[in-house]
Amino acid sequence: MATQSIKVDSKEFEVKQYDFPTQQIPRLNYQDPKAEKLIENGQPVILTGSDLVGSAYHWDLGYLCSNLGSGKYTVYSSPDGKFKYYDEKKLPQNKSFKPPTSNSEMSFQDFASKLRKRDSKEFIYLQQSLNDTVGKRIVMDFTNFNWGWANETQKRNRWGPLTSNLLLVGMEGVITPAHYDEQENLFAQIQGYKRFLLFDPNQFDCLYPYPIYHPHDRQSQVDFDAPDLKRFPNFANAKAHEAIVGPKDVLYLPMYWWHQVESLHGHGETISITFWYKAAPTVKVVYPLNDGQKIAIMRNIEKMIAEALNDNDSMPQFMKTMVLGRYT
Ligand SMILES: CC1(C)c2ccccc2-c2ccc(C[C@@H](CC(=O)O)C(=O)C(=O)O)cc21
Ligand SMILES: [Zn+2]
């Protein structure tokens, strides 16, 4: 895989090179009116100086081992370093589906010692919502997040409620392949560096998501390392935005924006915390609809048709019959 080196803040990073062009995402101080404008317009921006998780800047493996208590944590494991999320609730509808990753519950101490062993034939990625099983010092760090700013941002942009904070601890080199989420996300980086490749929701027709009843719903079918341009010809027109997110950075990752995330080599394991918010309620429909609203409509139509047919195997034929040759 070809790599290219990019410079951010006088630091050099070796990143995988893909075929599509990339443009940099702006890095702005969190109080810059331009940054607030970008968030209001649902545009990604890296925010500096917010100290959103300032009370967790000292979190490293050792501290977490000593203070996360003996609770069990969900650890994903992948042979090739790719962690393609799948929805376990959709497995019954897809008998032939083979999960590309496995997961197990283990103590943080066990996870940390597996990380240190670094046997590279297995990549591991801890993903766990912060809950009350954690030790009291972690709870104190959590309560000391910059909630004033987070709540003000949530209110100003009329986001819905905060749904979860996920603690993520990834081995160098882990990759979360391209997908989109249906929530607004303030992504806070504590340790290590993550490279985000983001795609505007209007690139939906370049990224070919799985059918919505598929366990990989919301994930792109395109393998970025070996794109099948016969099946996915429009991928050749994809245009990415790029952001290297480092310690103390907060990336505003707007709902419906596609993202692929790589934990960069040479900077140690990555520690991140996500703040997911439900979407702003649509008070009054304003035309023309924005791209996110069109994605929501497509998803609802797919769900209704799948339900009406009550047979996922007949979806491909039905969908093709409905549009092929008619909406050219
Ligand atoms: C891959 C993993 C560990 C996973 C496995 C199984 C179920 C869910 C998830 C899940 C959810 C979120 C992330 C964080 C981030 C990607 C990144 O930082 O790697 C991202 O996509 C986002 O913040 O929206 C990572 C994961
Ligand atoms: Zn995501």
CSV table of N, CA and C in Angstrom, one decimal, residues 30-137:
chain,number,residue,atom,x,y,z
A,30,TYR,N,-11.8,26.9,19.2
A,30,TYR,CA,-13.2,26.6,19.4
A,30,TYR,C,-14.1,27.8,19.6
A,31,GLN,N,-13.5,29.0,19.9
A,31,GLN,CA,-14.3,30.2,20.2
A,31,GLN,C,-14.3,31.1,18.9
A,32,ASP,N,-13.6,30.6,17.9
A,32,ASP,CA,-13.6,31.4,16.6
A,32,ASP,C,-15.0,31.4,16.0
A,33,PRO,N,-15.6,32.6,15.7
A,33,PRO,CA,-16.9,32.6,15.1
A,33,PRO,C,-17.0,31.7,13.8
A,34,LYS,N,-15.9,31.7,13.1
A,34,LYS,CA,-15.9,30.8,11.9
A,34,LYS,C,-16.2,29.4,12.2
A,35,ALA,N,-15.6,28.9,13.4
A,35,ALA,CA,-15.8,27.5,13.8
A,35,ALA,C,-17.2,27.3,14.1
A,36,GLU,N,-17.8,28.3,14.8
A,36,GLU,CA,-19.2,28.1,15.2
A,36,GLU,C,-20.1,28.1,14.0
A,37,LYS,N,-19.7,28.9,13.0
A,37,LYS,CA,-20.5,28.9,11.8
A,37,LYS,C,-20.5,27.6,11.1
A,38,LEU,N,-19.3,27.0,11.0
A,38,LEU,CA,-19.1,25.7,10.3
A,38,LEU,C,-20.0,24.6,11.0
A,39,ILE,N,-20.0,24.7,12.4
A,39,ILE,CA,-20.8,23.7,13.1
A,39,ILE,C,-22.3,23.9,12.8
A,40,GLU,N,-22.7,25.2,12.8
A,40,GLU,CA,-24.1,25.5,12.5
A,40,GLU,C,-24.5,25.0,11.1
A,41,ASN,N,-23.6,25.0,10.2
A,41,ASN,CA,-23.9,24.6,8.8
A,41,ASN,C,-23.6,23.1,8.6
A,42,GLY,N,-23.3,22.4,9.7
A,42,GLY,CA,-23.1,20.9,9.5
A,42,GLY,C,-21.9,20.6,8.7
A,43,GLN,N,-20.8,21.4,8.9
A,43,GLN,CA,-19.6,21.2,8.2
A,43,GLN,C,-18.5,20.8,9.2
A,44,PRO,N,-17.7,19.8,8.9
A,44,PRO,CA,-16.7,19.3,9.8
A,44,PRO,C,-15.6,20.4,10.1
A,45,VAL,N,-15.1,20.4,11.4
A,45,VAL,CA,-14.1,21.3,11.7
A,45,VAL,C,-13.3,20.7,12.9
A,46,ILE,N,-12.0,20.9,12.9
A,46,ILE,CA,-11.2,20.5,14.1
A,46,ILE,C,-11.1,21.7,15.0
A,47,LEU,N,-11.5,21.5,16.3
A,47,LEU,CA,-11.6,22.6,17.3
A,47,LEU,C,-10.4,22.4,18.2
A,48,THR,N,-9.6,23.5,18.4
A,48,THR,CA,-8.5,23.5,19.4
A,48,THR,C,-8.9,24.4,20.6
A,49,GLY,N,-8.3,24.1,21.7
A,49,GLY,CA,-8.4,24.9,22.9
A,49,GLY,C,-9.7,24.7,23.7
A,50,SER,N,-10.5,23.7,23.3
A,50,SER,CA,-11.8,23.6,24.1
A,50,SER,C,-11.6,23.0,25.4
A,51,ASP,N,-10.6,22.1,25.5
A,51,ASP,CA,-10.4,21.3,26.7
A,51,ASP,C,-11.7,20.6,27.1
A,52,LEU,N,-12.4,20.2,26.1
A,52,LEU,CA,-13.7,19.4,26.3
A,52,LEU,C,-13.4,18.3,27.3
A,53,VAL,N,-12.3,17.6,27.1
A,53,VAL,CA,-12.0,16.5,28.0
A,53,VAL,C,-10.6,16.8,28.7
A,54,GLY,N,-10.4,18.0,29.0
A,54,GLY,CA,-9.2,18.5,29.6
A,54,GLY,C,-8.9,17.7,30.9
A,55,SER,N,-9.9,17.3,31.6
A,55,SER,CA,-9.7,16.6,32.9
A,55,SER,C,-9.3,15.1,32.6
A,56,ALA,N,-9.2,14.8,31.3
A,56,ALA,CA,-8.8,13.4,31.0
A,56,ALA,C,-7.5,13.3,30.2
A,57,TYR,N,-6.9,14.5,30.1
A,57,TYR,CA,-5.6,14.5,29.3
A,57,TYR,C,-4.5,13.6,29.9
A,58,HIS,N,-4.7,13.4,31.2
A,58,HIS,CA,-3.6,12.5,31.9
A,58,HIS,C,-4.0,11.0,31.7
A,59,TRP,N,-5.1,10.7,31.1
A,59,TRP,CA,-5.5,9.3,30.9
A,59,TRP,C,-4.4,8.6,30.0
A,60,ASP,N,-3.8,7.6,30.5
A,60,ASP,CA,-2.9,6.7,29.7
A,60,ASP,C,-3.2,5.3,30.1
A,61,LEU,N,-2.6,4.3,29.5
A,61,LEU,CA,-2.9,2.9,29.9
A,61,LEU,C,-2.8,2.7,31.4
A,62,GLY,N,-1.7,3.2,31.9
A,62,GLY,CA,-1.4,2.9,33.3
A,62,GLY,C,-2.5,3.5,34.2
A,63,TYR,N,-2.9,4.7,34.0
A,63,TYR,CA,-3.9,5.4,34.8
A,63,TYR,C,-5.2,4.7,34.6
A,64,LEU,N,-5.6,4.3,33.4
A,64,LEU,CA,-6.8,3.6,33.2
A,64,LEU,C,-6.8,2.2,33.9
A,65,CYS,N,-5.7,1.6,33.8
A,65,CYS,CA,-5.6,0.3,34.5
A,65,CYS,C,-5.9,0.4,35.9
A,66,SER,N,-5.3,1.5,36.5
A,66,SER,CA,-5.5,1.6,38.0
A,66,SER,C,-6.8,2.1,38.4
A,67,ASN,N,-7.5,2.8,37.5
A,67,ASN,CA,-8.7,3.5,37.9
A,67,ASN,C,-10.0,3.1,37.2
A,68,LEU,N,-9.9,2.1,36.3
A,68,LEU,CA,-11.2,1.7,35.6
A,68,LEU,C,-11.9,0.6,36.4
A,69,GLY,N,-11.3,0.2,37.5
A,69,GLY,CA,-11.9,-0.9,38.3
A,69,GLY,C,-11.8,-2.2,37.5
A,70,SER,N,-12.6,-3.2,38.0
A,70,SER,CA,-12.5,-4.5,37.5
A,70,SER,C,-13.6,-4.9,36.6
A,71,GLY,N,-14.4,-3.9,36.1
A,71,GLY,CA,-15.5,-4.1,35.2
A,71,GLY,C,-15.0,-4.8,33.9
A,72,LYS,N,-15.9,-5.4,33.2
A,72,LYS,CA,-15.6,-6.0,31.9
A,72,LYS,C,-15.8,-5.0,30.8
A,73,TYR,N,-14.9,-5.0,29.8
A,73,TYR,CA,-14.9,-4.1,28.7
A,73,TYR,C,-15.0,-4.9,27.4
A,74,THR,N,-15.8,-4.3,26.4
A,74,THR,CA,-15.9,-5.0,25.1
A,74,THR,C,-14.7,-4.7,24.3
A,75,VAL,N,-14.0,-5.7,23.9
A,75,VAL,CA,-12.8,-5.6,23.1
A,75,VAL,C,-13.0,-6.3,21.8
A,76,TYR,N,-12.9,-5.6,20.6
A,76,TYR,CA,-13.0,-6.2,19.3
A,76,TYR,C,-11.7,-6.7,18.8
A,77,SER,N,-11.7,-7.7,18.0
A,77,SER,CA,-10.5,-8.3,17.5
A,77,SER,C,-10.6,-8.5,16.0
A,78,SER,N,-9.6,-8.2,15.3
A,78,SER,CA,-9.6,-8.3,13.8
A,78,SER,C,-8.3,-8.8,13.3
A,79,PRO,N,-8.3,-9.8,12.3
A,79,PRO,CA,-7.0,-10.3,11.8
A,79,PRO,C,-6.3,-9.3,10.9
A,80,ASP,N,-7.1,-8.4,10.3
A,80,ASP,CA,-6.4,-7.5,9.3
A,80,ASP,C,-6.4,-6.0,9.8
A,81,GLY,N,-6.8,-5.7,11.0
A,81,GLY,CA,-6.8,-4.4,11.5
A,81,GLY,C,-8.0,-3.5,11.1
A,82,LYS,N,-8.9,-4.1,10.3
A,82,LYS,CA,-10.1,-3.4,9.9
A,82,LYS,C,-11.2,-3.8,10.8
A,83,PHE,N,-11.9,-2.7,11.3
A,83,PHE,CA,-13.0,-3.0,12.2
A,83,PHE,C,-14.3,-2.5,11.6
A,84,LYS,N,-14.8,-3.4,10.7
A,84,LYS,CA,-16.0,-3.0,10.0
A,84,LYS,C,-17.2,-3.4,11.0
A,85,TYR,N,-17.8,-2.3,11.5
A,85,TYR,CA,-18.9,-2.5,12.5
A,85,TYR,C,-20.0,-3.4,11.8
A,86,TYR,N,-20.7,-4.2,12.6
A,86,TYR,CA,-21.9,-4.9,12.1
A,86,TYR,C,-22.9,-5.0,13.2
A,87,ASP,N,-24.2,-4.9,12.7
A,87,ASP,CA,-25.3,-4.8,13.7
A,87,ASP,C,-25.8,-6.3,14.0
A,88,GLU,N,-25.5,-6.7,15.2
A,88,GLU,CA,-25.8,-8.1,15.6
A,88,GLU,C,-27.3,-8.4,15.5
A,89,LYS,N,-28.1,-7.3,15.6
A,89,LYS,CA,-29.6,-7.6,15.6
A,89,LYS,C,-30.0,-8.0,14.2
A,90,LYS,N,-29.2,-7.7,13.2
A,90,LYS,CA,-29.6,-8.1,11.8
A,90,LYS,C,-29.0,-9.4,11.3
A,91,LEU,N,-28.3,-10.1,12.2
A,91,LEU,CA,-27.7,-11.4,11.9
A,91,LEU,C,-28.8,-12.4,11.5
A,92,PRO,N,-29.9,-12.5,12.3
A,92,PRO,CA,-30.9,-13.5,12.0
A,92,PRO,C,-31.4,-13.4,10.5
A,93,GLN,N,-31.5,-12.2,10.0
A,93,GLN,CA,-32.0,-12.0,8.6
A,93,GLN,C,-31.0,-12.4,7.6
A,94,ASN,N,-29.7,-12.6,8.0
A,94,ASN,CA,-28.6,-12.8,7.0
A,94,ASN,C,-27.8,-14.0,7.5
A,95,LYS,N,-28.3,-15.2,7.2
A,95,LYS,CA,-27.7,-16.4,7.7
A,95,LYS,C,-26.3,-16.6,7.2
A,96,SER,N,-26.1,-16.2,5.9
A,96,SER,CA,-24.8,-16.5,5.3
A,96,SER,C,-23.7,-15.5,5.8
A,97,PHE,N,-24.1,-14.5,6.6
A,97,PHE,CA,-23.1,-13.4,6.9
A,97,PHE,C,-22.0,-13.9,7.9
A,98,LYS,N,-20.8,-13.7,7.5
A,98,LYS,CA,-19.7,-14.1,8.4
A,98,LYS,C,-19.1,-12.8,9.1
A,99,PRO,N,-19.3,-12.7,10.4
A,99,PRO,CA,-18.7,-11.5,11.0
A,99,PRO,C,-17.2,-11.3,10.8
A,100,PRO,N,-16.8,-10.2,10.3
A,100,PRO,CA,-15.3,-10.0,10.0
A,100,PRO,C,-14.5,-9.7,11.3
A,101,THR,N,-15.2,-9.4,12.4
A,101,THR,CA,-14.4,-9.2,13.6
A,101,THR,C,-15.1,-10.0,14.7
A,102,SER,N,-14.3,-10.3,15.8
A,102,SER,CA,-15.0,-11.0,17.0
A,102,SER,C,-14.8,-10.0,18.1
A,103,ASN,N,-15.6,-10.3,19.2
A,103,ASN,CA,-15.4,-9.4,20.3
A,103,ASN,C,-15.6,-10.3,21.6
A,104,SER,N,-14.9,-9.8,22.7
A,104,SER,CA,-15.0,-10.5,23.9
A,104,SER,C,-15.0,-9.5,25.1
A,105,GLU,N,-15.5,-9.9,26.2
A,105,GLU,CA,-15.5,-9.1,27.4
A,105,GLU,C,-14.2,-9.4,28.2
A,106,MET,N,-13.5,-8.4,28.6
A,106,MET,CA,-12.3,-8.6,29.4
A,106,MET,C,-12.1,-7.4,30.3
A,107,SER,N,-11.2,-7.6,31.4
A,107,SER,CA,-10.9,-6.4,32.2
A,107,SER,C,-10.0,-5.5,31.4
A,108,PHE,N,-9.9,-4.3,31.9
A,108,PHE,CA,-9.1,-3.3,31.2
A,108,PHE,C,-7.6,-3.8,31.3
A,109,GLN,N,-7.3,-4.4,32.5
A,109,GLN,CA,-5.9,-4.8,32.7
A,109,GLN,C,-5.5,-5.9,31.7
A,110,ASP,N,-6.5,-6.8,31.4
A,110,ASP,CA,-6.2,-7.9,30.4
A,110,ASP,C,-6.0,-7.2,29.1
A,111,PHE,N,-6.8,-6.3,28.7
A,111,PHE,CA,-6.7,-5.6,27.4
A,111,PHE,C,-5.4,-4.9,27.3
A,112,ALA,N,-5.0,-4.2,28.4
A,112,ALA,CA,-3.7,-3.4,28.4
A,112,ALA,C,-2.5,-4.4,28.2
A,113,SER,N,-2.6,-5.6,28.9
A,113,SER,CA,-1.4,-6.5,28.7
A,113,SER,C,-1.4,-7.1,27.3
A,114,LYS,N,-2.6,-7.3,26.7
A,114,LYS,CA,-2.6,-7.8,25.3
A,114,LYS,C,-2.0,-6.7,24.4
A,115,LEU,N,-2.3,-5.4,24.7
A,115,LEU,CA,-1.8,-4.3,23.9
A,115,LEU,C,-0.3,-4.3,24.0
A,116,ARG,N,0.3,-4.5,25.2
A,116,ARG,CA,1.7,-4.4,25.4
A,116,ARG,C,2.4,-5.6,24.6
A,117,LYS,N,1.7,-6.8,24.6
A,117,LYS,CA,2.3,-7.9,23.9
A,117,LYS,C,2.5,-7.6,22.4
A,118,ARG,N,1.5,-6.8,21.9
A,118,ARG,CA,1.6,-6.3,20.5
A,118,ARG,C,1.9,-7.5,19.5
A,119,ASP,N,1.2,-8.7,19.7
A,119,ASP,CA,1.5,-9.7,18.7
A,119,ASP,C,0.6,-9.3,17.5
A,120,SER,N,1.3,-8.8,16.4
A,120,SER,CA,0.6,-8.1,15.4
A,120,SER,C,-0.3,-9.0,14.6
A,121,LYS,N,-0.3,-10.3,14.9
A,121,LYS,CA,-1.2,-11.1,14.0
A,121,LYS,C,-2.7,-10.8,14.4
A,122,GLU,N,-2.9,-10.2,15.5
A,122,GLU,CA,-4.2,-9.9,15.9
A,122,GLU,C,-4.3,-8.4,16.3
A,123,PHE,N,-5.2,-7.6,15.8
A,123,PHE,CA,-5.4,-6.2,16.1
A,123,PHE,C,-6.6,-6.2,17.1
A,124,ILE,N,-6.5,-5.4,18.2
A,124,ILE,CA,-7.6,-5.3,19.1
A,124,ILE,C,-7.9,-3.8,19.3
A,125,TYR,N,-9.2,-3.6,19.6
A,125,TYR,CA,-9.8,-2.3,19.7
A,125,TYR,C,-10.9,-2.3,20.9
A,126,LEU,N,-10.6,-1.5,21.9
A,126,LEU,CA,-11.6,-1.5,23.0
A,126,LEU,C,-12.6,-0.4,22.8
A,127,GLN,N,-13.8,-0.7,22.9
A,127,GLN,CA,-14.9,0.3,22.7
A,127,GLN,C,-15.9,0.0,23.8
A,128,GLN,N,-16.1,1.0,24.6
A,128,GLN,CA,-17.0,0.8,25.8
A,128,GLN,C,-17.6,2.1,26.2
A,129,SER,N,-18.9,2.1,26.4
A,129,SER,CA,-19.6,3.3,26.9
A,129,SER,C,-19.2,3.5,28.4
A,130,LEU,N,-18.9,4.8,28.7
A,130,LEU,CA,-18.5,5.1,30.1
A,130,LEU,C,-19.7,5.0,30.9
A,131,ASN,N,-19.7,4.1,32.0
A,131,ASN,CA,-20.8,4.0,32.8
A,131,ASN,C,-20.4,3.9,34.3
A,132,ASP,N,-21.3,3.6,35.2
A,132,ASP,CA,-21.0,3.8,36.6
A,132,ASP,C,-20.2,2.6,37.1
A,133,THR,N,-19.7,1.7,36.2
A,133,THR,CA,-18.8,0.7,36.8
A,133,THR,C,-17.4,1.2,37.0
A,134,VAL,N,-17.1,2.4,36.4
A,134,VAL,CA,-15.7,2.8,36.4
A,134,VAL,C,-15.4,3.4,37.8
A,135,GLY,N,-14.1,3.4,38.1
A,135,GLY,CA,-13.7,3.9,39.4
A,135,GLY,C,-14.0,5.4,39.7
A,136,LYS,N,-14.0,5.8,41.0
A,136,LYS,CA,-14.5,7.1,41.3
A,136,LYS,C,-13.6,8.2,40.7
A,137,ARG,N,-12.3,8.0,40.5
A,137,ARG,CA,-11.5,9.0,39.9
A,137,ARG,C,-11.8,9.2,38.5
